[in-house]
Amino acid sequence: YALESGIIDEVDPDTPYAELWIGTHKSGATTLRDGTTLEQAVGGPLPFLFKVLSAGKALSIQAHPCKERAKDLHKSNPK
């Protein structure tokens, strides 16, 4: 996200990052070093977004509802 949104100009392999997202989502698809997208490399979209965490201590578990349940939850509590 930081790279795609312009927060950073490039990913420095020597800099520690808290998390890394890898996927084929249209709003932030992973681009490989040779300029191809991950979707091109694997032959189609992935049904998941892969997240790698770099943590120095224990983290809470994040669970996300399916799209339909998320819509229902947002309707009942949009804040």
Tab-separated table of N, CA, C and O in Angstrom:
chain	number	residue	atom	x	y	z
A	1	TYR	N	0.818	-1.200	0.000
A	1	TYR	CA	0.000	0.000	0.000
A	1	TYR	C	0.862	1.264	0.000
A	1	TYR	O	0.597	2.185	-0.739
A	2	ALA	N	1.859	1.288	0.844
A	2	ALA	CA	2.699	2.482	0.941
A	2	ALA	C	3.376	2.794	-0.389
A	2	ALA	O	3.480	3.959	-0.784
A	3	LEU	N	3.807	1.772	-1.080
A	3	LEU	CA	4.461	1.968	-2.372
A	3	LEU	C	3.449	2.434	-3.421
A	3	LEU	O	3.678	3.415	-4.127
A	4	GLU	N	2.308	1.762	-3.512
A	4	GLU	CA	1.291	2.104	-4.510
A	4	GLU	C	0.680	3.475	-4.267
A	4	GLU	O	0.318	4.172	-5.204
A	5	SER	N	0.553	3.879	-3.008
A	5	SER	CA	-0.067	5.164	-2.690
A	5	SER	C	0.924	6.324	-2.736
A	5	SER	O	0.533	7.475	-2.586
A	6	GLY	N	2.211	6.026	-2.919
A	6	GLY	CA	3.211	7.075	-3.020
A	6	GLY	C	3.809	7.514	-1.697
A	6	GLY	O	4.575	8.467	-1.653
A	7	ILE	N	3.461	6.818	-0.605
A	7	ILE	CA	4.037	7.166	0.687
A	7	ILE	C	5.544	6.926	0.676
A	7	ILE	O	6.310	7.689	1.252
A	8	ILE	N	5.958	5.845	0.014
A	8	ILE	CA	7.381	5.581	-0.189
A	8	ILE	C	7.628	5.426	-1.686
A	8	ILE	O	6.719	5.092	-2.445
A	9	ASP	N	8.855	5.671	-2.117
A	9	ASP	CA	9.190	5.579	-3.539
A	9	ASP	C	9.601	4.179	-3.960
A	9	ASP	O	9.410	3.784	-5.097
A	10	GLU	N	10.216	3.451	-3.038
A	10	GLU	CA	10.651	2.084	-3.346
A	10	GLU	C	10.773	1.288	-2.053
A	10	GLU	O	10.898	1.852	-0.971
A	11	VAL	N	10.715	-0.019	-2.182
A	11	VAL	CA	10.878	-0.904	-1.031
A	11	VAL	C	12.364	-1.173	-0.860
A	11	VAL	O	13.016	-1.710	-1.750
A	12	ASP	N	12.898	-0.765	0.271
A	12	ASP	CA	14.315	-0.963	0.573
A	12	ASP	C	14.475	-2.307	1.283
A	12	ASP	O	13.945	-2.491	2.377
A	13	PRO	N	15.174	-3.261	0.684
A	13	PRO	CA	15.313	-4.585	1.306
A	13	PRO	C	16.066	-4.569	2.636
A	13	PRO	O	15.988	-5.516	3.407
A	14	ASP	N	16.761	-3.475	2.942
A	14	ASP	CA	17.500	-3.382	4.201
A	14	ASP	C	16.716	-2.660	5.307
A	14	ASP	O	17.213	-2.511	6.416
A	15	THR	N	15.518	-2.208	4.996
A	15	THR	CA	14.685	-1.496	5.965
A	15	THR	C	13.642	-2.452	6.534
A	15	THR	O	13.001	-3.185	5.776
A	16	PRO	N	13.454	-2.456	7.859
A	16	PRO	CA	12.413	-3.321	8.429
A	16	PRO	C	11.023	-2.738	8.177
A	16	PRO	O	10.830	-1.520	8.250
A	17	TYR	N	10.077	-3.587	7.861
A	17	TYR	CA	8.687	-3.200	7.643
A	17	TYR	C	7.807	-4.039	8.559
A	17	TYR	O	8.094	-5.207	8.806
A	18	ALA	N	6.721	-3.461	9.033
A	18	ALA	CA	5.829	-4.166	9.950
A	18	ALA	C	5.028	-5.246	9.250
A	18	ALA	O	4.748	-6.294	9.821
A	19	GLU	N	4.641	-5.001	8.015
A	19	GLU	CA	3.853	-5.985	7.285
A	19	GLU	C	4.067	-5.856	5.793
A	19	GLU	O	4.490	-4.821	5.296
A	20	LEU	N	3.764	-6.924	5.095
A	20	LEU	CA	3.903	-6.995	3.647
A	20	LEU	C	2.663	-7.687	3.105
A	20	LEU	O	2.303	-8.768	3.568
A	21	TRP	N	2.006	-7.054	2.157
A	21	TRP	CA	0.814	-7.621	1.533
A	21	TRP	C	1.165	-8.077	0.120
A	21	TRP	O	1.803	-7.338	-0.627
A	22	ILE	N	0.742	-9.272	-0.236
A	22	ILE	CA	1.022	-9.818	-1.562
A	22	ILE	C	-0.290	-10.331	-2.136
A	22	ILE	O	-0.968	-11.141	-1.503
A	23	GLY	N	-0.655	-9.854	-3.327
A	23	GLY	CA	-1.908	-10.312	-3.903
A	23	GLY	C	-2.158	-9.758	-5.282
A	23	GLY	O	-1.305	-9.108	-5.893
A	24	THR	N	-3.374	-10.016	-5.766
A	24	THR	CA	-3.767	-9.603	-7.105
A	24	THR	C	-4.967	-8.671	-7.083
A	24	THR	O	-5.613	-8.469	-8.096
A	25	HIS	N	-5.276	-8.076	-5.932
A	25	HIS	CA	-6.433	-7.194	-5.826
A	25	HIS	C	-6.254	-5.991	-6.746
A	25	HIS	O	-5.171	-5.413	-6.835
A	26	LYS	N	-7.335	-5.599	-7.417
A	26	LYS	CA	-7.249	-4.530	-8.421
A	26	LYS	C	-6.804	-3.183	-7.858
A	26	LYS	O	-6.259	-2.364	-8.573
A	27	SER	N	-7.020	-2.945	-6.561
A	27	SER	CA	-6.625	-1.655	-6.003
A	27	SER	C	-5.190	-1.631	-5.485
A	27	SER	O	-4.740	-0.608	-4.984
A	28	GLY	N	-4.477	-2.724	-5.609
A	28	GLY	CA	-3.088	-2.739	-5.156
A	28	GLY	C	-2.386	-4.025	-5.493
A	28	GLY	O	-1.821	-4.683	-4.635
A	29	ALA	N	-2.433	-4.392	-6.750
A	29	ALA	CA	-1.826	-5.648	-7.174
A	29	ALA	C	-0.313	-5.627	-7.015
A	29	ALA	O	0.327	-4.594	-7.201
A	30	THR	N	0.239	-6.760	-6.649
A	30	THR	CA	1.680	-6.898	-6.498
A	30	THR	C	2.344	-6.871	-7.869
A	30	THR	O	1.931	-7.555	-8.795
A	31	THR	N	3.387	-6.054	-7.980
A	31	THR	CA	4.179	-5.987	-9.202
A	31	THR	C	5.556	-6.572	-8.905
A	31	THR	O	6.190	-6.206	-7.920
A	32	LEU	N	5.997	-7.478	-9.745
A	32	LEU	CA	7.288	-8.127	-9.564
A	32	LEU	C	8.416	-7.242	-10.088
A	32	LEU	O	8.181	-6.258	-10.783
A	33	ARG	N	9.643	-7.595	-9.758
A	33	ARG	CA	10.801	-6.772	-10.152
A	33	ARG	C	10.916	-6.562	-11.657
A	33	ARG	O	11.412	-5.538	-12.109
A	34	ASP	N	10.456	-7.538	-12.440
A	34	ASP	CA	10.560	-7.403	-13.897
A	34	ASP	C	9.414	-6.598	-14.500
A	34	ASP	O	9.326	-6.438	-15.710
A	35	GLY	N	8.507	-6.077	-13.667
A	35	GLY	CA	7.409	-5.244	-14.138
A	35	GLY	C	6.102	-5.978	-14.384
A	35	GLY	O	5.078	-5.342	-14.585
A	36	THR	N	6.119	-7.303	-14.378
A	36	THR	CA	4.875	-8.048	-14.551
A	36	THR	C	4.117	-8.069	-13.227
A	36	THR	O	4.693	-7.927	-12.155
A	37	THR	N	2.822	-8.251	-13.318
A	37	THR	CA	2.026	-8.347	-12.095
A	37	THR	C	2.037	-9.789	-11.600
A	37	THR	O	2.297	-10.725	-12.373
A	38	LEU	N	1.730	-9.948	-10.335
A	38	LEU	CA	1.636	-11.298	-9.773
A	38	LEU	C	0.550	-12.094	-10.497
A	38	LEU	O	0.720	-13.281	-10.758
A	39	GLU	N	-0.542	-11.435	-10.848
A	39	GLU	CA	-1.633	-12.116	-11.564
A	39	GLU	C	-1.143	-12.675	-12.901
A	39	GLU	O	-1.479	-13.793	-13.272
A	40	GLN	N	-0.339	-11.910	-13.613
A	40	GLN	CA	0.232	-12.409	-14.873
A	40	GLN	C	1.144	-13.599	-14.605
A	40	GLN	O	1.133	-14.587	-15.343
A	41	ALA	N	1.944	-13.506	-13.547
A	41	ALA	CA	2.921	-14.560	-13.247
A	41	ALA	C	2.261	-15.880	-12.859
A	41	ALA	O	2.770	-16.944	-13.199
A	42	VAL	N	1.127	-15.807	-12.141
A	42	VAL	CA	0.478	-17.048	-11.688
A	42	VAL	C	-0.662	-17.479	-12.604
A	42	VAL	O	-1.273	-18.515	-12.390
A	43	GLY	N	-0.964	-16.672	-13.620
A	43	GLY	CA	-1.962	-17.059	-14.600
A	43	GLY	C	-3.401	-16.734	-14.234
A	43	GLY	O	-4.332	-17.282	-14.810
A	44	GLY	N	-3.607	-15.824	-13.299
A	44	GLY	CA	-4.968	-15.426	-12.937
A	44	GLY	C	-5.009	-14.830	-11.549
A	44	GLY	O	-4.009	-14.803	-10.837
A	45	PRO	N	-6.192	-14.358	-11.145
A	45	PRO	CA	-6.315	-13.738	-9.825
A	45	PRO	C	-6.234	-14.763	-8.700
A	45	PRO	O	-6.623	-15.910	-8.873
A	46	LEU	N	-5.701	-14.336	-7.574
A	46	LEU	CA	-5.656	-15.195	-6.390
A	46	LEU	C	-6.926	-14.966	-5.566
A	46	LEU	O	-7.397	-13.840	-5.476
A	47	PRO	N	-7.477	-16.007	-4.949
A	47	PRO	CA	-8.699	-15.852	-4.151
A	47	PRO	C	-8.420	-15.376	-2.722
A	47	PRO	O	-9.279	-15.467	-1.860
A	48	PHE	N	-7.225	-14.887	-2.467
A	48	PHE	CA	-6.855	-14.442	-1.125
A	48	PHE	C	-5.822	-13.326	-1.224
A	48	PHE	O	-5.211	-13.120	-2.261
A	49	LEU	N	-5.657	-12.607	-0.125
A	49	LEU	CA	-4.607	-11.606	0.005
A	49	LEU	C	-3.654	-12.123	1.067
A	49	LEU	O	-4.051	-12.364	2.201
A	50	PHE	N	-2.416	-12.328	0.702
A	50	PHE	CA	-1.414	-12.900	1.598
A	50	PHE	C	-0.741	-11.780	2.374
A	50	PHE	O	-0.262	-10.808	1.791
A	51	LYS	N	-0.722	-11.887	3.691
A	51	LYS	CA	-0.134	-10.852	4.544
A	51	LYS	C	0.959	-11.469	5.392
A	51	LYS	O	0.732	-12.438	6.105
A	52	VAL	N	2.157	-10.897	5.319
A	52	VAL	CA	3.285	-11.350	6.121
A	52	VAL	C	3.520	-10.297	7.199
A	52	VAL	O	3.659	-9.114	6.900
A	53	LEU	N	3.532	-10.734	8.458
A	53	LEU	CA	3.766	-9.822	9.572
A	53	LEU	C	5.170	-10.004	10.124
A	53	LEU	O	5.663	-11.117	10.208
A	54	SER	N	5.776	-8.910	10.515
A	54	SER	CA	7.062	-8.950	11.170
A	54	SER	C	6.845	-8.376	12.562
A	54	SER	O	6.706	-7.165	12.733
A	55	ALA	N	6.792	-9.242	13.539
A	55	ALA	CA	6.448	-8.794	14.887
A	55	ALA	C	7.520	-9.183	15.892
A	55	ALA	O	8.023	-10.295	15.886
A	56	GLY	N	7.830	-8.246	16.764
A	56	GLY	CA	8.791	-8.513	17.821
A	56	GLY	C	8.141	-9.064	19.074
A	56	GLY	O	8.819	-9.492	19.989
A	57	LYS	N	6.797	-9.028	19.117
A	57	LYS	CA	6.067	-9.582	20.258
A	57	LYS	C	4.743	-10.140	19.747
A	57	LYS	O	4.367	-9.928	18.595
A	58	ALA	N	4.027	-10.835	20.603
A	58	ALA	CA	2.773	-11.481	20.210
A	58	ALA	C	1.759	-10.454	19.689
A	58	ALA	O	1.676	-9.340	20.195
A	59	LEU	N	1.024	-10.842	18.675
A	59	LEU	CA	0.004	-9.987	18.079
A	59	LEU	C	-1.376	-10.590	18.299
A	59	LEU	O	-1.522	-11.803	18.460
A	60	SER	N	-2.394	-9.743	18.256
A	60	SER	CA	-3.758	-10.251	18.317
A	60	SER	C	-4.100	-10.908	16.979
A	60	SER	O	-3.499	-10.595	15.942
A	61	ILE	N	-5.050	-11.786	16.994
A	61	ILE	CA	-5.493	-12.457	15.768
A	61	ILE	C	-6.516	-11.559	15.078
A	61	ILE	O	-7.412	-11.018	15.712
A	62	GLN	N	-6.376	-11.403	13.781
A	62	GLN	CA	-7.336	-10.630	13.002
A	62	GLN	C	-8.188	-11.604	12.205
A	62	GLN	O	-7.664	-12.449	11.494
A	63	ALA	N	-9.488	-11.474	12.337
A	63	ALA	CA	-10.410	-12.300	11.560
A	63	ALA	C	-11.361	-11.365	10.829
A	63	ALA	O	-11.909	-10.442	11.424
A	64	HIS	N	-11.528	-11.585	9.560
A	64	HIS	CA	-12.380	-10.729	8.746
A	64	HIS	C	-13.577	-11.532	8.249
A	64	HIS	O	-13.422	-12.661	7.786
A	65	PRO	N	-14.766	-10.936	8.312
A	65	PRO	CA	-15.957	-11.649	7.845
A	65	PRO	C	-15.992	-11.732	6.323
A	65	PRO	O	-15.285	-10.989	5.628
A	66	CYS	N	-16.845	-12.612	5.816
A	66	CYS	CA	-17.047	-12.679	4.372
A	66	CYS	C	-17.685	-11.365	3.913
A	66	CYS	O	-18.181	-10.573	4.727
A	67	LYS	N	-17.682	-11.113	2.624
A	67	LYS	CA	-18.159	-9.847	2.083
A	67	LYS	C	-19.622	-9.567	2.476
A	67	LYS	O	-19.963	-8.453	2.861
A	68	GLU	N	-20.472	-10.573	2.396
A	68	GLU	CA	-21.888	-10.375	2.733
A	68	GLU	C	-22.064	-9.993	4.200
A	68	GLU	O	-22.816	-9.081	4.534
A	69	ARG	N	-21.374	-10.689	5.094
A	69	ARG	CA	-21.465	-10.375	6.527
A	69	ARG	C	-20.888	-8.990	6.810
A	69	ARG	O	-21.421	-8.240	7.623
A	70	ALA	N	-19.826	-8.624	6.137
A	70	ALA	CA	-19.232	-7.300	6.311
A	70	ALA	C	-20.226	-6.215	5.914
A	70	ALA	O	-20.335	-5.183	6.589
A	71	LYS	N	-20.972	-6.420	4.819
A	71	LYS	CA	-21.982	-5.453	4.397
A	71	LYS	C	-23.062	-5.313	5.467
A	71	LYS	O	-23.479	-4.199	5.789
A	72	ASP	N	-23.522	-6.440	6.022
A	72	ASP	CA	-24.542	-6.415	7.080
A	72	ASP	C	-24.032	-5.671	8.313
A	72	ASP	O	-24.744	-4.857	8.896
A	73	LEU	N	-22.815	-5.958	8.709
A	73	LEU	CA	-22.231	-5.298	9.872
A	73	LEU	C	-22.094	-3.796	9.650
A	73	LEU	O	-22.354	-2.991	10.537
A	74	HIS	N	-21.696	-3.421	8.442
A	74	HIS	CA	-21.527	-2.000	8.137
A	74	HIS	C	-22.877	-1.280	8.140
A	74	HIS	O	-22.973	-0.133	8.591
A	75	LYS	N	-23.929	-1.944	7.646
A	75	LYS	CA	-25.269	-1.347	7.673
A	75	LYS	C	-25.717	-1.069	9.095
A	75	LYS	O	-26.287	-0.025	9.398
A	76	SER	N	-25.471	-2.025	9.983
A	76	SER	CA	-25.932	-1.884	11.362
A	76	SER	C	-25.057	-0.930	12.190
A	76	SER	O	-25.512	-0.389	13.185
A	77	ASN	N	-23.802	-0.731	11.777
A	77	ASN	CA	-22.907	0.154	12.507
A	77	ASN	C	-21.901	0.769	11.541
A	77	ASN	O	-20.752	0.329	11.459
A	78	PRO	N	-22.319	1.807	10.798
A	78	PRO	CA	-21.454	2.353	9.741
A	78	PRO	C	-20.239	3.135	10.228
A	78	PRO	O	-19.400	3.516	9.440
A	79	LYS	N	-20.101	3.346	11.527
A	79	LYS	CA	-18.955	4.134	12.030
A	79	LYS	C	-17.746	3.311	12.272
A	79	LYS	O	-17.563	2.290	12.599
